[in-house]
PDB file of C-alpha atoms and ligand atoms in Angstrom:
ATOM      1  CA  MET A   1      -2.918  18.770  13.002  1.00 54.00           C
ATOM      2  CA  ALA A   2      -5.000  21.897  13.363  1.00 61.00           C
ATOM      3  CA  ARG A   3      -5.280  23.990  10.245  1.00 74.00           C
ATOM      4  CA  ARG A   4      -3.069  26.981  10.298  1.00 90.00           C
ATOM      5  CA  ARG A   5      -2.406  29.866   8.035  1.00 97.00           C
ATOM      6  CA  GLN A   6       0.240  29.440   5.390  1.00 98.00           C
ATOM      7  CA  ILE A   7       2.355  32.571   5.082  1.00 97.00           C
ATOM      8  CA  TYR A   8       4.655  31.597   2.246  1.00 97.00           C
ATOM      9  CA  GLU A   9       5.628  28.606   0.125  1.00 97.00           C
ATOM     10  CA  GLY A  10       9.129  28.446  -1.307  1.00 96.00           C
ATOM     11  CA  LYS A  11      10.865  25.783  -3.345  1.00 96.00           C
ATOM     12  CA  ALA A  12      12.059  23.721  -0.393  1.00 98.00           C
ATOM     13  CA  LYS A  13      10.118  25.085   2.582  1.00 98.00           C
ATOM     14  CA  ILE A  14       6.732  26.332   3.716  1.00 98.00           C
ATOM     15  CA  LEU A  15       6.199  28.985   6.372  1.00 98.00           C
ATOM     16  CA  TYR A  16       3.109  28.858   8.583  1.00 98.00           C
ATOM     17  CA  GLU A  17       1.859  31.251  11.168  1.00 98.00           C
ATOM     18  CA  GLY A  18       3.463  30.453  14.530  1.00 98.00           C
ATOM     19  CA  PRO A  19       1.797  29.917  17.924  1.00 97.00           C
ATOM     20  CA  GLU A  20       2.753  33.377  19.174  1.00 97.00           C
ATOM     21  CA  PRO A  21       3.073  36.747  17.486  1.00 96.00           C
ATOM     22  CA  GLY A  22       6.502  37.198  15.953  1.00 97.00           C
ATOM     23  CA  THR A  23       6.981  33.461  15.415  1.00 98.00           C
ATOM     24  CA  LEU A  24       6.599  31.216  12.384  1.00 98.00           C
ATOM     25  CA  ILE A  25       6.740  27.502  11.729  1.00 98.00           C
ATOM     26  CA  GLN A  26       9.234  26.490   9.071  1.00 98.00           C
ATOM     27  CA  TYR A  27       8.285  23.227   7.332  1.00 98.00           C
ATOM     28  CA  PHE A  28      10.978  21.390   5.341  1.00 98.00           C
ATOM     29  CA  LYS A  29       9.780  19.711   2.128  1.00 98.00           C
ATOM     30  CA  ASP A  30      11.469  16.931   0.166  1.00 98.00           C
ATOM     31  CA  ASP A  31      11.156  18.999  -3.009  1.00 98.00           C
ATOM     32  CA  ALA A  32      14.360  20.013  -4.706  1.00 98.00           C
ATOM     33  CA  THR A  33      14.972  22.441  -7.514  1.00 97.00           C
ATOM     34  CA  ALA A  34      18.071  23.552  -9.335  1.00 97.00           C
ATOM     35  CA  PHE A  35      19.051  26.050 -11.989  1.00 94.00           C
ATOM     36  CA  ASN A  36      16.378  28.497 -10.966  1.00 91.00           C
ATOM     37  CA  ALA A  37      13.711  25.790 -10.749  1.00 92.00           C
ATOM     38  CA  GLN A  38      14.236  24.557 -14.327  1.00 94.00           C
ATOM     39  CA  LYS A  39      15.128  21.199 -12.813  1.00 97.00           C
ATOM     40  CA  ARG A  40      12.680  19.789 -10.277  1.00 98.00           C
ATOM     41  CA  GLY A  41      12.555  16.627  -8.245  1.00 98.00           C
ATOM     42  CA  THR A  42      12.210  15.187  -4.804  1.00 97.00           C
ATOM     43  CA  ILE A  43      14.890  13.879  -2.528  1.00 97.00           C
ATOM     44  CA  SER A  44      13.127  11.492  -0.228  1.00 97.00           C
ATOM     45  CA  GLY A  45      13.712  12.250   3.440  1.00 97.00           C
ATOM     46  CA  LYS A  46      15.579  15.470   2.646  1.00 98.00           C
ATOM     47  CA  GLY A  47      13.189  17.639   4.635  1.00 98.00           C
ATOM     48  CA  VAL A  48      13.673  15.530   7.747  1.00 98.00           C
ATOM     49  CA  ILE A  49      17.445  15.573   7.424  1.00 98.00           C
ATOM     50  CA  ASN A  50      17.730  19.275   6.601  1.00 98.00           C
ATOM     51  CA  ASN A  51      15.508  20.129   9.557  1.00 98.00           C
ATOM     52  CA  ARG A  52      17.903  18.231  11.861  1.00 98.00           C
ATOM     53  CA  ILE A  53      21.107  19.503  10.255  1.00 98.00           C
ATOM     54  CA  SER A  54      19.905  23.093  10.254  1.00 98.00           C
ATOM     55  CA  GLU A  55      18.800  22.810  13.887  1.00 98.00           C
ATOM     56  CA  HIS A  56      22.200  21.421  14.816  1.00 98.00           C
ATOM     57  CA  ILE A  57      24.117  24.163  13.004  1.00 98.00           C
ATOM     58  CA  PHE A  58      21.937  27.100  14.111  1.00 98.00           C
ATOM     59  CA  THR A  59      22.033  25.915  17.724  1.00 98.00           C
ATOM     60  CA  ALA A  60      25.817  25.649  17.579  1.00 98.00           C
ATOM     61  CA  LEU A  61      26.118  29.098  15.972  1.00 98.00           C
ATOM     62  CA  GLN A  62      24.001  30.588  18.738  1.00 98.00           C
ATOM     63  CA  THR A  63      26.411  29.192  21.319  1.00 98.00           C
ATOM     64  CA  ILE A  64      29.237  31.198  19.712  1.00 98.00           C
ATOM     65  CA  GLY A  65      27.112  34.348  19.646  1.00 98.00           C
ATOM     66  CA  VAL A  66      25.772  34.423  16.092  1.00 98.00           C
ATOM     67  CA  PRO A  67      22.117  35.491  16.400  1.00 98.00           C
ATOM     68  CA  THR A  68      19.705  33.322  14.383  1.00 98.00           C
ATOM     69  CA  HIS A  69      15.970  33.000  13.815  1.00 98.00           C
ATOM     70  CA  PHE A  70      15.939  29.440  15.194  1.00 98.00           C
ATOM     71  CA  ILE A  71      13.920  28.873  18.383  1.00 98.00           C
ATOM     72  CA  ARG A  72      13.381  25.107  18.570  1.00 98.00           C
ATOM     73  CA  ARG A  73      12.598  22.059  16.496  1.00 98.00           C
ATOM     74  CA  ILE A  74       8.963  21.002  16.771  1.00 98.00           C
ATOM     75  CA  ASN A  75       8.915  17.661  14.963  1.00 98.00           C
ATOM     76  CA  MET A  76      10.606  15.747  12.145  1.00 97.00           C
ATOM     77  CA  ARG A  77       9.874  18.368   9.516  1.00 98.00           C
ATOM     78  CA  GLU A  78       9.128  21.560  11.412  1.00 98.00           C
ATOM     79  CA  GLN A  79      10.900  24.123  13.486  1.00 98.00           C
ATOM     80  CA  LEU A  80       9.737  27.201  15.343  1.00 98.00           C
ATOM     81  CA  ILE A  81      11.508  30.334  14.182  1.00 98.00           C
ATOM     82  CA  ARG A  82      11.377  34.068  14.777  1.00 98.00           C
ATOM     83  CA  GLN A  83       9.569  36.003  12.115  1.00 98.00           C
ATOM     84  CA  VAL A  84      12.006  38.263  10.303  1.00 98.00           C
ATOM     85  CA  GLU A  85      11.859  40.706   7.452  1.00 98.00           C
ATOM     86  CA  ILE A  86      13.980  38.845   4.927  1.00 97.00           C
ATOM     87  CA  ILE A  87      16.746  40.933   3.365  1.00 98.00           C
ATOM     88  CA  PRO A  88      16.487  40.107  -0.356  1.00 98.00           C
ATOM     89  CA  ILE A  89      20.129  39.137  -0.720  1.00 98.00           C
ATOM     90  CA  GLU A  90      21.692  35.688  -0.989  1.00 98.00           C
ATOM     91  CA  VAL A  91      25.101  35.789   0.635  1.00 99.00           C
ATOM     92  CA  VAL A  92      27.496  33.230  -0.854  1.00 99.00           C
ATOM     93  CA  VAL A  93      30.768  32.448   0.916  1.00 99.00           C
ATOM     94  CA  ARG A  94      33.450  30.572  -1.036  1.00 99.00           C
ATOM     95  CA  ASN A  95      36.625  28.869   0.143  1.00 99.00           C
ATOM     96  CA  VAL A  96      37.272  26.692  -2.909  1.00 99.00           C
ATOM     97  CA  ALA A  97      36.360  27.328  -6.557  1.00 98.00           C
ATOM     98  CA  ALA A  98      33.241  25.472  -7.706  1.00 98.00           C
ATOM     99  CA  GLY A  99      29.879  26.000  -9.374  1.00 98.00           C
ATOM    100  CA  SER A 100      29.158  29.377 -10.886  1.00 98.00           C
ATOM    101  CA  LEU A 101      32.533  30.836  -9.860  1.00 98.00           C
ATOM    102  CA  SER A 102      34.404  28.136 -11.787  1.00 98.00           C
ATOM    103  CA  LYS A 103      32.109  28.554 -14.761  1.00 98.00           C
ATOM    104  CA  ARG A 104      32.152  32.349 -14.867  1.00 98.00           C
ATOM    105  CA  LEU A 105      35.870  32.844 -14.297  1.00 98.00           C
ATOM    106  CA  GLY A 106      37.245  29.625 -15.788  1.00 98.00           C
ATOM    107  CA  ILE A 107      38.847  28.475 -12.535  1.00 98.00           C
ATOM    108  CA  GLU A 108      39.127  24.729 -12.175  1.00 98.00           C
ATOM    109  CA  GLU A 109      36.686  23.264  -9.678  1.00 98.00           C
ATOM    110  CA  GLY A 110      38.492  22.315  -6.488  1.00 98.00           C
ATOM    111  CA  THR A 111      41.089  25.096  -6.642  1.00 98.00           C
ATOM    112  CA  GLN A 112      41.665  26.444  -3.130  1.00 98.00           C
ATOM    113  CA  LEU A 113      41.054  30.198  -3.165  1.00 98.00           C
ATOM    114  CA  PRO A 114      43.870  32.350  -1.737  1.00 98.00           C
ATOM    115  CA  ARG A 115      41.278  34.111   0.412  1.00 98.00           C
ATOM    116  CA  THR A 116      37.633  33.664   1.243  1.00 98.00           C
ATOM    117  CA  ILE A 117      35.239  35.402  -1.142  1.00 98.00           C
ATOM    118  CA  ILE A 118      31.824  36.797  -0.201  1.00 98.00           C
ATOM    119  CA  GLU A 119      29.402  37.385  -3.074  1.00 98.00           C
ATOM    120  CA  TYR A 120      25.917  38.852  -3.100  1.00 98.00           C
ATOM    121  CA  TYR A 121      22.985  37.828  -5.282  1.00 98.00           C
ATOM    122  CA  TYR A 122      19.657  39.606  -5.531  1.00 98.00           C
ATOM    123  CA  LYS A 123      16.916  37.221  -4.390  1.00 97.00           C
ATOM    124  CA  ASP A 124      14.519  37.343  -7.323  1.00 96.00           C
ATOM    125  CA  ASP A 125      13.514  34.127  -9.071  1.00 93.00           C
ATOM    126  CA  ALA A 126      12.090  35.948 -12.092  1.00 95.00           C
ATOM    127  CA  LEU A 127      15.503  37.517 -12.676  1.00 97.00           C
ATOM    128  CA  GLY A 128      17.377  34.286 -11.869  1.00 95.00           C
ATOM    129  CA  ASP A 129      19.027  35.679  -8.704  1.00 97.00           C
ATOM    130  CA  PRO A 130      21.569  37.950 -10.457  1.00 98.00           C
ATOM    131  CA  MET A 131      24.916  38.689  -8.860  1.00 98.00           C
ATOM    132  CA  ILE A 132      25.087  42.205  -7.423  1.00 98.00           C
ATOM    133  CA  ALA A 133      27.708  44.490  -5.890  1.00 98.00           C
ATOM    134  CA  ASP A 134      27.566  46.550  -2.669  1.00 97.00           C
ATOM    135  CA  GLU A 135      26.786  49.531  -4.890  1.00 98.00           C
ATOM    136  CA  HIS A 136      23.493  48.005  -6.004  1.00 98.00           C
ATOM    137  CA  ILE A 137      22.551  47.128  -2.428  1.00 98.00           C
ATOM    138  CA  ALA A 138      23.159  50.717  -1.313  1.00 98.00           C
ATOM    139  CA  CYS A 139      21.613  52.289  -4.414  1.00 98.00           C
ATOM    140  CA  PHE A 140      18.348  50.345  -4.175  1.00 98.00           C
ATOM    141  CA  GLY A 141      18.219  50.412  -0.376  1.00 98.00           C
ATOM    142  CA  TRP A 142      18.068  46.630   0.091  1.00 98.00           C
ATOM    143  CA  ALA A 143      20.198  46.967   3.230  1.00 98.00           C
ATOM    144  CA  THR A 144      22.088  49.752   4.982  1.00 98.00           C
ATOM    145  CA  GLN A 145      25.875  49.932   5.067  1.00 97.00           C
ATOM    146  CA  GLU A 146      25.777  49.078   8.764  1.00 98.00           C
ATOM    147  CA  GLU A 147      23.639  46.010   8.077  1.00 98.00           C
ATOM    148  CA  MET A 148      26.016  44.921   5.310  1.00 98.00           C
ATOM    149  CA  ASN A 149      28.967  45.247   7.702  1.00 98.00           C
ATOM    150  CA  ASP A 150      27.150  43.049  10.230  1.00 98.00           C
ATOM    151  CA  ILE A 151      26.232  40.558   7.503  1.00 98.00           C
ATOM    152  CA  ALA A 152      29.810  40.276   6.232  1.00 98.00           C
ATOM    153  CA  ASP A 153      31.129  39.862   9.804  1.00 98.00           C
ATOM    154  CA  MET A 154      28.576  37.143  10.555  1.00 98.00           C
ATOM    155  CA  ALA A 155      29.234  35.381   7.235  1.00 99.00           C
ATOM    156  CA  ILE A 156      32.954  35.148   8.071  1.00 98.00           C
ATOM    157  CA  ARG A 157      32.244  33.900  11.584  1.00 98.00           C
ATOM    158  CA  VAL A 158      29.846  31.289  10.229  1.00 99.00           C
ATOM    159  CA  ASN A 159      32.443  30.231   7.669  1.00 99.00           C
ATOM    160  CA  ASP A 160      35.200  29.861  10.252  1.00 98.00           C
ATOM    161  CA  PHE A 161      32.952  27.900  12.567  1.00 98.00           C
ATOM    162  CA  LEU A 162      31.482  25.621   9.903  1.00 98.00           C
ATOM    163  CA  SER A 163      34.846  24.991   8.219  1.00 98.00           C
ATOM    164  CA  GLY A 164      36.153  23.657  11.528  1.00 98.00           C
ATOM    165  CA  MET A 165      32.997  21.751  12.356  1.00 98.00           C
ATOM    166  CA  PHE A 166      32.990  19.964   8.998  1.00 98.00           C
ATOM    167  CA  ALA A 167      36.766  19.402   8.939  1.00 98.00           C
ATOM    168  CA  ALA A 168      36.383  17.505  12.211  1.00 98.00           C
ATOM    169  CA  ILE A 169      34.129  14.994  10.439  1.00 98.00           C
ATOM    170  CA  GLY A 170      36.246  14.703   7.290  1.00 98.00           C
ATOM    171  CA  ILE A 171      34.281  17.170   5.167  1.00 98.00           C
ATOM    172  CA  ARG A 172      35.653  20.136   3.236  1.00 98.00           C
ATOM    173  CA  LEU A 173      33.373  23.176   3.209  1.00 99.00           C
ATOM    174  CA  ILE A 174      33.700  24.422  -0.367  1.00 99.00           C
ATOM    175  CA  ASP A 175      31.038  27.161  -0.349  1.00 99.00           C
ATOM    176  CA  PHE A 176      27.604  27.939   1.040  1.00 99.00           C
ATOM    177  CA  LYS A 177      24.715  30.381   0.910  1.00 98.00           C
ATOM    178  CA  LEU A 178      23.255  32.361   3.800  1.00 99.00           C
ATOM    179  CA  GLU A 179      20.186  34.536   4.166  1.00 98.00           C
ATOM    180  CA  PHE A 180      19.615  37.187   6.779  1.00 98.00           C
ATOM    181  CA  GLY A 181      16.568  38.947   8.165  1.00 98.00           C
ATOM    182  CA  ARG A 182      15.726  42.005  10.237  1.00 98.00           C
ATOM    183  CA  VAL A 183      14.019  41.875  13.594  1.00 98.00           C
ATOM    184  CA  TRP A 184      12.608  45.053  15.059  1.00 96.00           C
ATOM    185  CA  ASP A 185      13.006  46.220  18.605  1.00 91.00           C
ATOM    186  CA  GLY A 186      10.945  49.397  18.650  1.00 93.00           C
ATOM    187  CA  ASP A 187      12.549  51.657  16.055  1.00 94.00           C
ATOM    188  CA  TYR A 188      15.757  49.715  16.118  1.00 95.00           C
ATOM    189  CA  ALA A 189      16.403  46.917  13.603  1.00 97.00           C
ATOM    190  CA  ARG A 190      18.921  44.134  14.084  1.00 97.00           C
ATOM    191  CA  VAL A 191      20.086  41.601  11.523  1.00 98.00           C
ATOM    192  CA  ILE A 192      20.009  37.884  12.368  1.00 98.00           C
ATOM    193  CA  LEU A 193      20.782  34.719  10.421  1.00 99.00           C
ATOM    194  CA  ALA A 194      17.652  33.208   8.830  1.00 98.00           C
ATOM    195  CA  ASP A 195      16.567  30.472   6.379  1.00 98.00           C
ATOM    196  CA  GLU A 196      18.517  27.208   6.798  1.00 98.00           C
ATOM    197  CA  ILE A 197      21.992  25.754   6.548  1.00 98.00           C
ATOM    198  CA  SER A 198      21.931  22.274   5.013  1.00 98.00           C
ATOM    199  CA  PRO A 199      23.415  20.296   2.103  1.00 98.00           C
ATOM    200  CA  ASP A 200      20.847  22.110  -0.111  1.00 98.00           C
ATOM    201  CA  GLY A 201      22.794  25.357   0.137  1.00 98.00           C
ATOM    202  CA  CYS A 202      26.330  24.168   0.819  1.00 98.00           C
ATOM    203  CA  ARG A 203      28.993  22.349  -1.153  1.00 99.00           C
ATOM    204  CA  LEU A 204      30.455  19.635   1.036  1.00 99.00           C
ATOM    205  CA  TRP A 205      33.181  17.322  -0.224  1.00 98.00           C
ATOM    206  CA  ASP A 206      34.613  14.295   1.490  1.00 98.00           C
ATOM    207  CA  MET A 207      38.161  15.305   2.453  1.00 98.00           C
ATOM    208  CA  LYS A 208      39.785  12.057   1.389  1.00 98.00           C
ATOM    209  CA  THR A 209      37.898  11.223  -1.807  1.00 98.00           C
ATOM    210  CA  ASN A 210      36.492  14.629  -2.889  1.00 98.00           C
ATOM    211  CA  GLN A 211      33.140  12.896  -3.181  1.00 98.00           C
ATOM    212  CA  LYS A 212      30.289  15.416  -3.260  1.00 98.00           C
ATOM    213  CA  LEU A 213      27.954  15.167  -0.254  1.00 98.00           C
ATOM    214  CA  ASP A 214      25.484  17.896  -1.224  1.00 98.00           C
ATOM    215  CA  LYS A 215      22.869  19.071  -3.716  1.00 98.00           C
ATOM    216  CA  ASP A 216      25.356  18.963  -6.607  1.00 98.00           C
ATOM    217  CA  ARG A 217      24.546  15.215  -6.683  1.00 98.00           C
ATOM    218  CA  PHE A 218      21.001  16.233  -7.644  1.00 98.00           C
ATOM    219  CA  ARG A 219      22.027  19.141  -9.897  1.00 98.00           C
ATOM    220  CA  GLN A 220      24.488  16.968 -11.834  1.00 98.00           C
ATOM    221  CA  ASP A 221      22.519  13.686 -11.738  1.00 98.00           C
ATOM    222  CA  LEU A 222      25.298  11.906  -9.875  1.00 98.00           C
ATOM    223  CA  GLY A 223      22.953   9.520  -8.040  1.00 97.00           C
ATOM    224  CA  GLY A 224      23.140   8.695  -4.337  1.00 98.00           C
ATOM    225  CA  VAL A 225      21.496  11.991  -3.416  1.00 98.00           C
ATOM    226  CA  GLU A 226      19.497  10.782  -0.397  1.00 98.00           C
ATOM    227  CA  GLU A 227      22.463   8.798   0.834  1.00 98.00           C
ATOM    228  CA  ALA A 228      24.761  11.834   0.606  1.00 98.00           C
ATOM    229  CA  TYR A 229      22.445  13.916   2.801  1.00 98.00           C
ATOM    230  CA  GLN A 230      22.201  11.003   5.244  1.00 98.00           C
ATOM    231  CA  GLU A 231      25.962  10.669   5.317  1.00 98.00           C
ATOM    232  CA  VAL A 232      26.359  14.310   6.363  1.00 98.00           C
ATOM    233  CA  ALA A 233      23.747  13.836   9.113  1.00 98.00           C
ATOM    234  CA  ARG A 234      25.371  10.587  10.201  1.00 98.00           C
ATOM    235  CA  ARG A 235      28.808  12.159  10.492  1.00 98.00           C
ATOM    236  CA  LEU A 236      27.316  15.006  12.504  1.00 98.00           C
ATOM    237  CA  GLY A 237      25.923  12.359  14.873  1.00 98.00           C
ATOM    238  CA  LEU A 238      22.306  13.166  14.007  1.00 97.00           C
ATOM    239  CA  LEU A 239      21.063   9.863  12.552  1.00 89.00           C
ATOM    240  CA  GLN A 240      19.408   7.255  14.731  1.00 74.00           C
ATOM    241  CA  PRO A 241      20.892   3.725  14.578  1.00 66.00           C
ATOM    242  CA  GLU A 242      17.848   2.421  12.673  1.00 67.00           C
ATOM    243  CA  ASP A 243      18.684   4.783   9.820  1.00 64.00           C
ATOM    244  CA  GLU A 244      22.142   3.325   9.433  1.00 55.00           C
ATOM    245  CA  SER A 245      21.100   0.678   6.896  1.00 57.00           C
ATOM    246  CA  ALA A 246      20.400   3.456   4.419  1.00 55.00           C
ATOM    247  CA  VAL A 247      23.912   4.711   4.968  1.00 48.00           C
ATOM    248  CA  LEU A 248      25.323   1.261   4.246  1.00 49.00           C
ATOM    249  CA  ASP A 249      23.456   1.337   0.923  1.00 53.00           C
ATOM    250  CA  PHE A 250      25.259   4.577   0.209  1.00 47.00           C
ATOM    251  CA  ASP A 251      28.611   2.956   0.830  1.00 46.00           C
ATOM    252  CA  SER A 252      27.877   0.067  -1.516  1.00 54.00           C
ATOM    253  CA  HIS A 253      26.553   2.499  -4.115  1.00 57.00           C
ATOM    254  CA  ARG A 254      29.771   4.478  -3.814  1.00 51.00           C
ATOM    255  CA  LYS A 255      31.900   1.383  -4.318  1.00 52.00           C
ATOM    256  CA  LYS A 256      29.855   0.357  -7.350  1.00 55.00           C
ATOM    257  CA  ARG A 257      30.198   3.747  -8.994  1.00 54.00           C
ATOM    258  CA  GLY A 258      33.825   4.077  -7.979  1.00 49.00           C
ATOM    259  CA  ARG A 259      33.275   7.515  -6.483  1.00 49.00           C
TER     260      ARG A 259
HETATM  261  P1  LIG B   1      26.853  28.715  -7.181  1.00 73.24           P
HETATM  262  O1  LIG B   1      28.252  28.204  -7.366  1.00 73.24           O
HETATM  263  O2  LIG B   1      25.850  28.040  -8.031  1.00 73.24           O
HETATM  264  O3  LIG B   1      26.794  30.220  -7.299  1.00 73.24           O
HETATM  265  O4  LIG B   1      26.424  28.377  -5.674  1.00 73.24           O
HETATM  266  C1  LIG B   1      27.206  28.764  -4.573  1.00 73.24           C
HETATM  267  C2  LIG B   1      26.654  28.150  -3.306  1.00 73.24           C
HETATM  268  O5  LIG B   1      25.386  28.696  -2.997  1.00 73.24           O
HETATM  269  C3  LIG B   1      26.427  26.648  -3.397  1.00 73.24           C
HETATM  270  O6  LIG B   1      26.833  26.065  -2.166  1.00 73.24           O
HETATM  271  C4  LIG B   1      24.946  26.478  -3.572  1.00 73.24           C
HETATM  272  C5  LIG B   1      24.374  27.701  -2.947  1.00 73.24           C
HETATM  273  N1  LIG B   1      23.195  28.190  -3.670  1.00 73.24           N
HETATM  274  C6  LIG B   1      21.964  28.185  -3.057  1.00 73.24           C
HETATM  275  O7  LIG B   1      21.838  27.750  -1.911  1.00 73.24           O
HETATM  276  N2  LIG B   1      20.881  28.664  -3.739  1.00 73.24           N
HETATM  277  C7  LIG B   1      20.981  29.151  -4.986  1.00 73.24           C
HETATM  278  O8  LIG B   1      19.974  29.601  -5.549  1.00 73.24           O
HETATM  279  C8  LIG B   1      22.268  29.141  -5.627  1.00 73.24           C
HETATM  280  C9  LIG B   1      22.446  29.634  -7.032  1.00 73.24           C
HETATM  281  C10 LIG B   1      23.337  28.652  -4.918  1.00 73.24           C
END
């Protein structure tokens, strides 16, 4: 492949200059980190699977009118995206208590929340992505009130859509993280969905068994990490038949561990 300019390298992805102005290539790595990169590892094949899952989800969201940065998938690990100005806020949507919410507020993991919660975190690794309120966003000018309204509306639409999509394949959408970016049209800026949606940034539990099918398997050393990602892709209809043997390994692993 021709050499091309690297724009940015994150923990799980690399961004390269795209073929046309205003585009980028998003490359999905197998690298995984957790707890603000204190825990590092690789999940073999993760990049390939996340590329496919994210393509599938972003394409579906576009069909219901949620604007995203996704243009098209290029190959197993790369997709063409629109270049955006990333808004430095991680938007977390929660339907069921888990993770940091359970820890911080002492709510048992798995408790259905009486209403969906949207939380904001400031995207800054050095600070450990601290939780922030609307007041901080306005005070420091990270996004305008209008942009925040659009972001909250889109986050709820994404949640409703994904909850249904996953329920149809026997998966409970516990929580997930979104990132948004600005695109400019002359003087006018518009906010669109950016980054990725994959088991890296979602909590996905099997509806019948509550088995975790997401990055918590890596975070908590539960084993069967690769197989969990494959299982999500398989249920979404994204795995080729030749990949199915890996899924069967997952099933036997699950039986062995009794999970
Ligand atoms: P949390 O319970 O650790 O706050 O995570 C909430 C959701 O956000 C969970 O699905 C994982 C996702 N997430 C990320 O994608 N990146 C992050 O840096 C963090 C902390 C969470």
